[in-house]
Amino acid sequence: MPCYSLEGVIPVVHPSAYVHPTAVLIGDVIVGPDCYVGPAACLRGDFGRIVLKAGANVQDTCVIHGFPDQDTVVEENGHIGHGAVLHSCVVRRDALVGMNAVVMDEAEVGEKAIVAACAFVPAGVKVPPRTLMAGVPAKALRELSDAEIEWKLEGTRVYQDLTKRSLASMVEVQPLAALDADRPQLKAPHVKPLVAVKRA
């Protein structure tokens, strides 16, 4: 992976974490145990520290950055969807930031909260625990159900499993020119989209 020391500060990646080879880590970045950092994610610890705690995932093309006086933190089992941007904020334990959402300076996403896809959480906003936030700017819509919180946790477990699968078997290869006759199946666990959970 592109990993850069800055002013003698070197990123730290726990051996049980998986960081995709195209992700970029710069300076004061700490990736904890069982974390997943996806393709083309950029964690720029060149002003302030970035911390991913145990079991967190940061998916493809996410950007995490911050200011010198506040760590940018994703706590245990934090789940950061594709393309999200975090800047000088804290995402508490078991919270989810949806795809292409933005969480700004000194904002805090409460424990087990969900920030919907494409939402914008302005600077300084405190998202209450177990709350669904959506919109531009994001507003609290309602308290999350136990089923929605369990769905989020199951999705995080799937990414923790992907960490193990990636460490065990992901290698760079050349593509095949044609479909092979005995093409293997992926061993991904079954996961339902939230819309399917709501139908049940």
Coordinates of C-alpha atoms in Angstrom, one line a residue:
M1 CA 0.0 0.0 0.0
P2 CA 1.2 3.6 -0.5
C3 CA 2.2 4.4 3.1
Y4 CA 4.1 7.6 3.9
S5 CA 6.0 8.9 6.9
L6 CA 5.7 12.6 7.5
E7 CA 8.2 14.4 9.7
G8 CA 9.2 11.1 11.2
V9 CA 5.6 10.0 12.0
I10 CA 4.9 6.6 10.5
P11 CA 1.4 5.1 10.1
V12 CA 0.6 2.1 12.3
V13 CA -1.4 -0.9 11.0
H14 CA -2.2 -3.8 13.3
P15 CA -1.3 -7.2 11.8
S16 CA -4.9 -8.4 12.0
A17 CA -6.1 -5.4 9.9
Y18 CA -6.4 -5.4 6.1
V19 CA -5.5 -2.3 4.1
H20 CA -6.0 -2.6 0.4
P21 CA -2.9 -2.0 -1.6
T22 CA -4.4 1.1 -3.4
A23 CA -5.4 2.8 -0.1
V24 CA -3.1 5.7 1.0
L25 CA -2.0 6.2 4.6
I26 CA 0.0 9.4 5.4
G27 CA 1.6 10.3 8.7
D28 CA -0.2 10.0 12.0
V29 CA -2.7 7.2 11.1
I30 CA -3.4 4.3 13.5
V31 CA -5.4 1.3 12.1
G32 CA -6.5 -1.0 14.9
P33 CA -7.1 -4.7 15.1
D34 CA -9.5 -6.4 12.7
C35 CA -10.1 -3.2 10.7
Y36 CA -10.8 -3.0 7.0
V37 CA -9.6 -0.1 4.7
G38 CA -10.9 -0.4 1.2
P39 CA -9.5 0.3 -2.3
A40 CA -8.6 4.0 -3.0
A41 CA -9.4 5.2 0.6
C42 CA -7.2 8.1 1.7
L43 CA -6.3 8.6 5.4
R44 CA -4.3 11.8 5.6
G45 CA -2.7 12.2 9.0
D46 CA -0.7 15.2 7.9
F47 CA -2.3 17.7 10.2
G48 CA -4.1 15.7 12.9
R49 CA -4.2 12.1 14.1
I50 CA -6.6 9.6 12.5
V51 CA -7.6 6.5 14.6
L52 CA -9.6 3.5 13.5
K53 CA -10.4 1.4 16.5
A54 CA -11.0 -2.4 16.6
G55 CA -13.3 -3.8 14.0
A56 CA -14.0 -0.5 12.2
N57 CA -14.2 -0.4 8.4
V58 CA -13.5 2.4 6.0
Q59 CA -14.7 1.5 2.5
D60 CA -13.7 2.4 -1.1
T61 CA -12.8 6.0 -1.9
C62 CA -13.4 7.3 1.6
V63 CA -11.4 10.4 2.7
I64 CA -10.4 11.0 6.3
H65 CA -8.6 14.1 7.3
G66 CA -8.6 16.6 10.2
F67 CA -7.1 19.5 12.1
P68 CA -4.2 19.4 14.5
D69 CA -6.1 19.9 17.7
Q70 CA -8.7 17.1 17.4
D71 CA -8.2 13.4 16.5
T72 CA -10.5 12.1 13.8
V73 CA -11.7 8.8 15.3
V74 CA -13.8 5.9 14.2
E75 CA -14.6 3.9 17.3
E76 CA -15.1 0.1 17.7
N77 CA -17.2 -1.4 14.9
G78 CA -17.7 2.0 13.2
H79 CA -18.8 1.5 9.6
I80 CA -17.9 4.1 7.0
G81 CA -19.7 3.5 3.7
H82 CA -18.3 3.9 0.2
G83 CA -17.2 7.5 -0.7
A84 CA -17.9 9.1 2.7
V85 CA -15.8 12.0 3.9
L86 CA -14.9 12.5 7.6
H87 CA -13.1 15.6 8.8
S88 CA -12.0 16.3 12.4
C89 CA -15.0 14.3 13.8
V90 CA -15.8 11.3 15.9
V91 CA -17.9 8.3 14.9
R92 CA -18.8 6.5 18.1
R93 CA -19.0 2.7 18.7
D94 CA -21.3 0.7 16.4
A95 CA -22.3 3.8 14.4
L96 CA -22.7 3.9 10.6
V97 CA -21.9 6.7 8.2
G98 CA -23.6 6.0 4.8
M99 CA -22.3 6.1 1.3
N100 CA -21.1 9.6 0.1
A101 CA -22.1 11.2 3.4
V102 CA -20.0 14.0 4.9
V103 CA -19.3 14.5 8.6
M104 CA -17.6 17.8 9.4
D105 CA -15.3 19.4 12.0
E106 CA -16.1 18.6 15.7
A107 CA -19.3 16.7 14.8
E108 CA -20.0 13.5 16.7
V109 CA -22.0 10.6 15.4
G110 CA -23.5 8.9 18.5
E111 CA -23.2 5.3 19.5
K112 CA -25.4 3.0 17.2
A113 CA -26.5 6.0 15.1
I114 CA -26.9 5.9 11.4
V115 CA -26.1 8.9 9.1
A116 CA -27.9 8.1 5.8
A117 CA -26.3 8.0 2.4
C118 CA -25.5 11.5 0.9
A119 CA -26.3 13.3 4.2
F120 CA -24.2 16.3 5.3
V121 CA -23.5 16.6 9.1
P122 CA -22.4 20.2 9.7
A123 CA -19.6 21.2 12.0
G124 CA -20.2 20.8 15.7
V125 CA -23.5 18.8 15.3
K126 CA -23.9 16.0 17.9
V127 CA -25.9 13.1 16.4
P128 CA -27.8 11.4 19.3
P129 CA -27.2 7.7 19.9
R130 CA -29.6 5.3 18.1
T131 CA -30.8 8.0 15.7
L132 CA -31.3 8.1 12.0
M133 CA -29.9 11.4 10.5
A134 CA -30.6 12.3 6.8
G135 CA -30.6 15.3 4.5
V136 CA -28.5 18.3 3.6
P137 CA -28.0 19.5 6.3
A138 CA -28.7 16.3 8.2
K139 CA -31.7 16.3 10.6
A140 CA -32.7 13.7 13.1
L141 CA -35.6 11.7 11.6
R142 CA -36.3 9.1 14.3
E143 CA -34.9 6.6 16.7
L144 CA -33.6 3.4 15.1
S145 CA -35.3 0.1 15.8
D146 CA -33.5 -2.8 17.3
A147 CA -33.8 -4.6 13.9
E148 CA -32.1 -1.7 12.1
I149 CA -29.3 -1.7 14.7
E150 CA -28.9 -5.4 14.4
W151 CA -28.8 -5.0 10.6
K152 CA -26.0 -2.5 10.9
L153 CA -24.0 -4.8 13.2
E154 CA -24.4 -7.7 10.8
G155 CA -23.1 -5.6 8.0
T156 CA -20.1 -4.7 10.1
R157 CA -19.4 -8.3 10.9
V158 CA -19.5 -9.0 7.1
Y159 CA -16.7 -6.5 6.7
Q160 CA -14.7 -8.0 9.6
D161 CA -15.1 -11.3 7.8
L162 CA -13.9 -9.6 4.6
T163 CA -10.8 -8.5 6.5
K164 CA -9.9 -12.1 7.2
R165 CA -10.8 -13.3 3.7
S166 CA -8.6 -10.5 2.2
L167 CA -5.7 -11.3 4.4
A168 CA -5.9 -15.0 3.6
S169 CA -6.4 -14.8 -0.2
M170 CA -6.3 -11.5 -1.9
V171 CA -3.5 -11.2 -4.4
E172 CA -2.9 -9.1 -7.5
V173 CA -3.4 -11.1 -10.7
Q174 CA -3.8 -10.6 -14.5
P175 CA -7.5 -10.9 -15.7
L176 CA -8.5 -14.0 -17.5
A177 CA -9.2 -13.7 -21.3
A178 CA -12.3 -15.8 -21.0
L179 CA -14.6 -17.4 -18.4
D180 CA -13.0 -20.5 -17.0
A181 CA -15.1 -23.7 -16.9
D182 CA -14.7 -24.4 -13.2
R183 CA -15.0 -20.9 -11.9
P184 CA -15.1 -21.0 -8.1
Q185 CA -17.8 -19.3 -6.0
L186 CA -16.9 -16.6 -3.5
K187 CA -17.3 -17.5 0.2
A188 CA -19.0 -14.3 1.2
P189 CA -21.5 -14.6 4.0
H190 CA -25.2 -13.9 3.2
V191 CA -26.2 -10.3 3.9
K192 CA -29.5 -8.5 3.3
P193 CA -30.0 -4.9 2.2
L194 CA -31.8 -2.8 4.7
V195 CA -34.9 -2.6 2.4
A196 CA -35.2 -6.4 2.7
V197 CA -35.1 -6.1 6.6
K198 CA -37.9 -3.5 6.5
R199 CA -40.1 -5.8 4.4
A200 CA -39.7 -8.6 6.9

